[in-house]
Structure formats: C-alpha cells, structure tokens
Amino acid sequence: MLVRFCAAAFVTVLTINAAEAQVRAPSRLPDPRSEFVRQCAPRMIGRWEHPEEVCGCLHDHAAAAVEDRDLREALLRGISETGVPTIETDWVPASKQSEIGPTFTKIAKPTLQCMFDPAKQ
C-alpha cells in the first residue's frame, strides 16, 4: 500500500512538473542582428577600430538596401564569413545570379560609409 501511494505521488509530481514546463515561456532565440554582429566582428578586428559598429552598420544600412531576401542573406553570409561584402554565386538561386553585380553597385556607398565612418550612418 505504501509503495502504491509513493508511486502515485511520484507520478503526480512528474505530471505537475511536465505541465509547468509546457506553460513556461520558450527560451529566447538570438536576435538575427546580434547573431550577425557576433559572427562578423571577429573578422573585422585588426581592420577597424570599432568592429561591432562596422558590423552593425553593414547589417543596418548596406544589407538593408538589398530588397531581395536571397541576395541579402548571401551578402550577410559573405560579410560574416569573410569580413568583406561578398556573394558566392552558389549562395543564390541561378535565376538571381545576374543580380549580384547590380547588388554590389547598390550597396557600394553605404558599405564604404560603414567601413570608414560608421558613426555618420
């Protein structure tokens, strides 16, 4: 009888804990901008005095100028992996590869501004 009572109490505690775990707020996922800056900044150390500012500026101004999601994601990937704005052709669908050149023309001014004077952005 005592064993059954203890087993029932144990199951009840487990059930209550499981229900509480489901009610708790989900853990916060990293914000995409912060994650980009975290990946980008180490590549900028030694090149720029304030690498986090340069990375944040590139995210907020240069990449934001690119409306196409595939091209923007490829650009952000290139910056975070290499420390310079780059887009590998295999990072974008074949139908959009012809837009890579015009994308760089579009981001040239904000990129230079971010790299040489991010505070003015």
PDB file of C-alpha atoms in Angstrom:
ATOM      1  CA  MET A   1       0.000   0.000   0.000  1.00  0.00           C
ATOM      2  CA  LEU A   2       2.785   2.441   0.914  1.00  0.00           C
ATOM      3  CA  VAL A   3       4.597   1.598  -2.340  1.00  0.00           C
ATOM      4  CA  ARG A   4       1.452   2.390  -4.361  1.00  0.00           C
ATOM      5  CA  PHE A   5       0.977   5.674  -2.506  1.00  0.00           C
ATOM      6  CA  CYS A   6       4.618   6.703  -3.136  1.00  0.00           C
ATOM      7  CA  ALA A   7       4.352   5.703  -6.794  1.00  0.00           C
ATOM      8  CA  ALA A   8       1.142   7.721  -7.194  1.00  0.00           C
ATOM      9  CA  ALA A   9       2.747  10.755  -5.510  1.00  0.00           C
ATOM     10  CA  PHE A  10       5.804  10.449  -7.753  1.00  0.00           C
ATOM     11  CA  VAL A  11       3.673  10.276 -10.914  1.00  0.00           C
ATOM     12  CA  THR A  12       1.655  13.286  -9.731  1.00  0.00           C
ATOM     13  CA  VAL A  13       4.826  15.335  -9.181  1.00  0.00           C
ATOM     14  CA  LEU A  14       6.127  14.367 -12.619  1.00  0.00           C
ATOM     15  CA  THR A  15       2.826  15.347 -14.233  1.00  0.00           C
ATOM     16  CA  ILE A  16       2.758  18.722 -12.486  1.00  0.00           C
ATOM     17  CA  ASN A  17       6.397  19.445 -13.468  1.00  0.00           C
ATOM     18  CA  ALA A  18       5.690  18.492 -17.088  1.00  0.00           C
ATOM     19  CA  ALA A  19       2.661  20.804 -17.178  1.00  0.00           C
ATOM     20  CA  GLU A  20       4.675  23.679 -15.698  1.00  0.00           C
ATOM     21  CA  ALA A  21       7.416  23.132 -18.268  1.00  0.00           C
ATOM     22  CA  GLN A  22       4.870  23.491 -21.077  1.00  0.00           C
ATOM     23  CA  VAL A  23       3.492  26.736 -19.619  1.00  0.00           C
ATOM     24  CA  ARG A  24       6.899  28.410 -19.252  1.00  0.00           C
ATOM     25  CA  ALA A  25       7.912  30.918 -21.882  1.00  0.00           C
ATOM     26  CA  PRO A  26      10.074  29.452 -24.635  1.00  0.00           C
ATOM     27  CA  SER A  27      13.752  30.256 -24.437  1.00  0.00           C
ATOM     28  CA  ARG A  28      14.761  33.354 -26.335  1.00  0.00           C
ATOM     29  CA  LEU A  29      16.305  32.759 -29.703  1.00  0.00           C
ATOM     30  CA  PRO A  30      19.166  35.051 -30.614  1.00  0.00           C
ATOM     31  CA  ASP A  31      18.154  38.169 -32.462  1.00  0.00           C
ATOM     32  CA  PRO A  32      19.385  37.888 -36.086  1.00  0.00           C
ATOM     33  CA  ARG A  33      21.187  41.245 -35.985  1.00  0.00           C
ATOM     34  CA  SER A  34      23.075  40.399 -32.789  1.00  0.00           C
ATOM     35  CA  GLU A  35      23.986  36.986 -34.155  1.00  0.00           C
ATOM     36  CA  PHE A  36      25.295  38.593 -37.358  1.00  0.00           C
ATOM     37  CA  VAL A  37      27.397  41.114 -35.378  1.00  0.00           C
ATOM     38  CA  ARG A  38      28.742  38.290 -33.184  1.00  0.00           C
ATOM     39  CA  GLN A  39      29.878  36.347 -36.252  1.00  0.00           C
ATOM     40  CA  CYS A  40      31.095  39.391 -38.167  1.00  0.00           C
ATOM     41  CA  ALA A  41      33.083  41.280 -35.502  1.00  0.00           C
ATOM     42  CA  PRO A  42      35.963  38.780 -35.146  1.00  0.00           C
ATOM     43  CA  ARG A  43      36.648  39.129 -38.892  1.00  0.00           C
ATOM     44  CA  MET A  44      36.800  42.927 -38.538  1.00  0.00           C
ATOM     45  CA  ILE A  45      39.214  43.017 -35.583  1.00  0.00           C
ATOM     46  CA  GLY A  46      42.523  44.421 -36.725  1.00  0.00           C
ATOM     47  CA  ARG A  47      40.934  46.131 -39.723  1.00  0.00           C
ATOM     48  CA  TRP A  48      38.686  48.599 -37.920  1.00  0.00           C
ATOM     49  CA  GLU A  49      38.822  50.426 -34.614  1.00  0.00           C
ATOM     50  CA  HIS A  50      35.221  49.540 -33.642  1.00  0.00           C
ATOM     51  CA  PRO A  51      34.386  46.224 -35.357  1.00  0.00           C
ATOM     52  CA  GLU A  52      30.951  45.869 -33.721  1.00  0.00           C
ATOM     53  CA  GLU A  53      29.913  49.297 -35.031  1.00  0.00           C
ATOM     54  CA  VAL A  54      31.109  48.448 -38.536  1.00  0.00           C
ATOM     55  CA  CYS A  55      29.263  45.111 -38.491  1.00  0.00           C
ATOM     56  CA  GLY A  56      26.085  46.670 -37.098  1.00  0.00           C
ATOM     57  CA  CYS A  57      26.238  49.411 -39.700  1.00  0.00           C
ATOM     58  CA  LEU A  58      26.755  46.902 -42.539  1.00  0.00           C
ATOM     59  CA  HIS A  59      23.732  44.969 -41.316  1.00  0.00           C
ATOM     60  CA  ASP A  60      21.509  48.012 -40.827  1.00  0.00           C
ATOM     61  CA  HIS A  61      22.466  50.066 -43.865  1.00  0.00           C
ATOM     62  CA  ALA A  62      24.303  48.127 -46.571  1.00  0.00           C
ATOM     63  CA  ALA A  63      22.425  44.830 -46.335  1.00  0.00           C
ATOM     64  CA  ALA A  64      19.137  46.598 -45.619  1.00  0.00           C
ATOM     65  CA  ALA A  65      19.438  48.299 -49.017  1.00  0.00           C
ATOM     66  CA  VAL A  66      19.040  44.886 -50.688  1.00  0.00           C
ATOM     67  CA  GLU A  67      15.340  44.106 -51.053  1.00  0.00           C
ATOM     68  CA  ASP A  68      15.719  40.541 -52.337  1.00  0.00           C
ATOM     69  CA  ARG A  69      15.855  38.104 -49.426  1.00  0.00           C
ATOM     70  CA  ASP A  70      18.162  35.562 -51.121  1.00  0.00           C
ATOM     71  CA  LEU A  71      20.685  38.218 -52.116  1.00  0.00           C
ATOM     72  CA  ARG A  72      20.544  39.897 -48.683  1.00  0.00           C
ATOM     73  CA  GLU A  73      21.110  36.583 -46.873  1.00  0.00           C
ATOM     74  CA  ALA A  74      24.003  35.738 -49.205  1.00  0.00           C
ATOM     75  CA  LEU A  75      25.540  39.174 -48.599  1.00  0.00           C
ATOM     76  CA  LEU A  76      25.218  38.830 -44.822  1.00  0.00           C
ATOM     77  CA  ARG A  77      26.749  35.370 -45.033  1.00  0.00           C
ATOM     78  CA  GLY A  78      29.644  36.698 -47.076  1.00  0.00           C
ATOM     79  CA  ILE A  79      30.330  39.525 -44.649  1.00  0.00           C
ATOM     80  CA  SER A  80      30.129  37.303 -41.574  1.00  0.00           C
ATOM     81  CA  GLU A  81      32.343  34.605 -43.115  1.00  0.00           C
ATOM     82  CA  THR A  82      34.966  36.787 -44.781  1.00  0.00           C
ATOM     83  CA  GLY A  83      34.744  40.240 -43.210  1.00  0.00           C
ATOM     84  CA  VAL A  84      34.112  41.881 -46.580  1.00  0.00           C
ATOM     85  CA  PRO A  85      30.950  42.216 -48.645  1.00  0.00           C
ATOM     86  CA  THR A  86      30.932  39.213 -50.954  1.00  0.00           C
ATOM     87  CA  ILE A  87      28.367  36.916 -52.513  1.00  0.00           C
ATOM     88  CA  GLU A  88      29.313  33.499 -53.836  1.00  0.00           C
ATOM     89  CA  THR A  89      27.237  32.514 -56.864  1.00  0.00           C
ATOM     90  CA  ASP A  90      26.287  29.170 -55.319  1.00  0.00           C
ATOM     91  CA  TRP A  91      24.709  31.006 -52.355  1.00  0.00           C
ATOM     92  CA  VAL A  92      21.899  32.394 -54.530  1.00  0.00           C
ATOM     93  CA  PRO A  93      19.494  30.678 -56.927  1.00  0.00           C
ATOM     94  CA  ALA A  94      20.683  30.530 -60.526  1.00  0.00           C
ATOM     95  CA  SER A  95      17.824  32.798 -61.588  1.00  0.00           C
ATOM     96  CA  LYS A  96      19.193  35.605 -59.382  1.00  0.00           C
ATOM     97  CA  GLN A  97      22.918  35.280 -60.067  1.00  0.00           C
ATOM     98  CA  SER A  98      22.765  38.028 -62.694  1.00  0.00           C
ATOM     99  CA  GLU A  99      21.636  40.414 -59.920  1.00  0.00           C
ATOM    100  CA  ILE A 100      24.851  40.031 -57.901  1.00  0.00           C
ATOM    101  CA  GLY A 101      26.710  42.825 -59.779  1.00  0.00           C
ATOM    102  CA  PRO A 102      23.866  45.350 -59.512  1.00  0.00           C
ATOM    103  CA  THR A 103      23.513  44.453 -55.829  1.00  0.00           C
ATOM    104  CA  PHE A 104      27.134  45.456 -55.199  1.00  0.00           C
ATOM    105  CA  THR A 105      26.587  48.716 -57.078  1.00  0.00           C
ATOM    106  CA  LYS A 106      23.578  49.375 -54.857  1.00  0.00           C
ATOM    107  CA  ILE A 107      25.462  48.757 -51.608  1.00  0.00           C
ATOM    108  CA  ALA A 108      28.731  50.457 -52.558  1.00  0.00           C
ATOM    109  CA  LYS A 109      28.037  53.823 -50.933  1.00  0.00           C
ATOM    110  CA  PRO A 110      26.525  52.533 -47.655  1.00  0.00           C
ATOM    111  CA  THR A 111      29.287  49.917 -47.376  1.00  0.00           C
ATOM    112  CA  LEU A 112      32.050  52.497 -47.733  1.00  0.00           C
ATOM    113  CA  GLN A 113      30.271  54.757 -45.266  1.00  0.00           C
ATOM    114  CA  CYS A 114      30.006  51.906 -42.756  1.00  0.00           C
ATOM    115  CA  MET A 115      33.618  50.898 -43.109  1.00  0.00           C
ATOM    116  CA  PHE A 116      35.161  54.328 -42.972  1.00  0.00           C
ATOM    117  CA  ASP A 117      32.754  56.319 -40.824  1.00  0.00           C
ATOM    118  CA  PRO A 118      30.031  54.163 -39.251  1.00  0.00           C
ATOM    119  CA  ALA A 119      29.115  56.870 -36.739  1.00  0.00           C
ATOM    120  CA  LYS A 120      27.725  59.099 -39.532  1.00  0.00           C
ATOM    121  CA  GLN A 121      25.208  56.497 -40.725  1.00  0.00           C
TER     122      GLN A 121
END
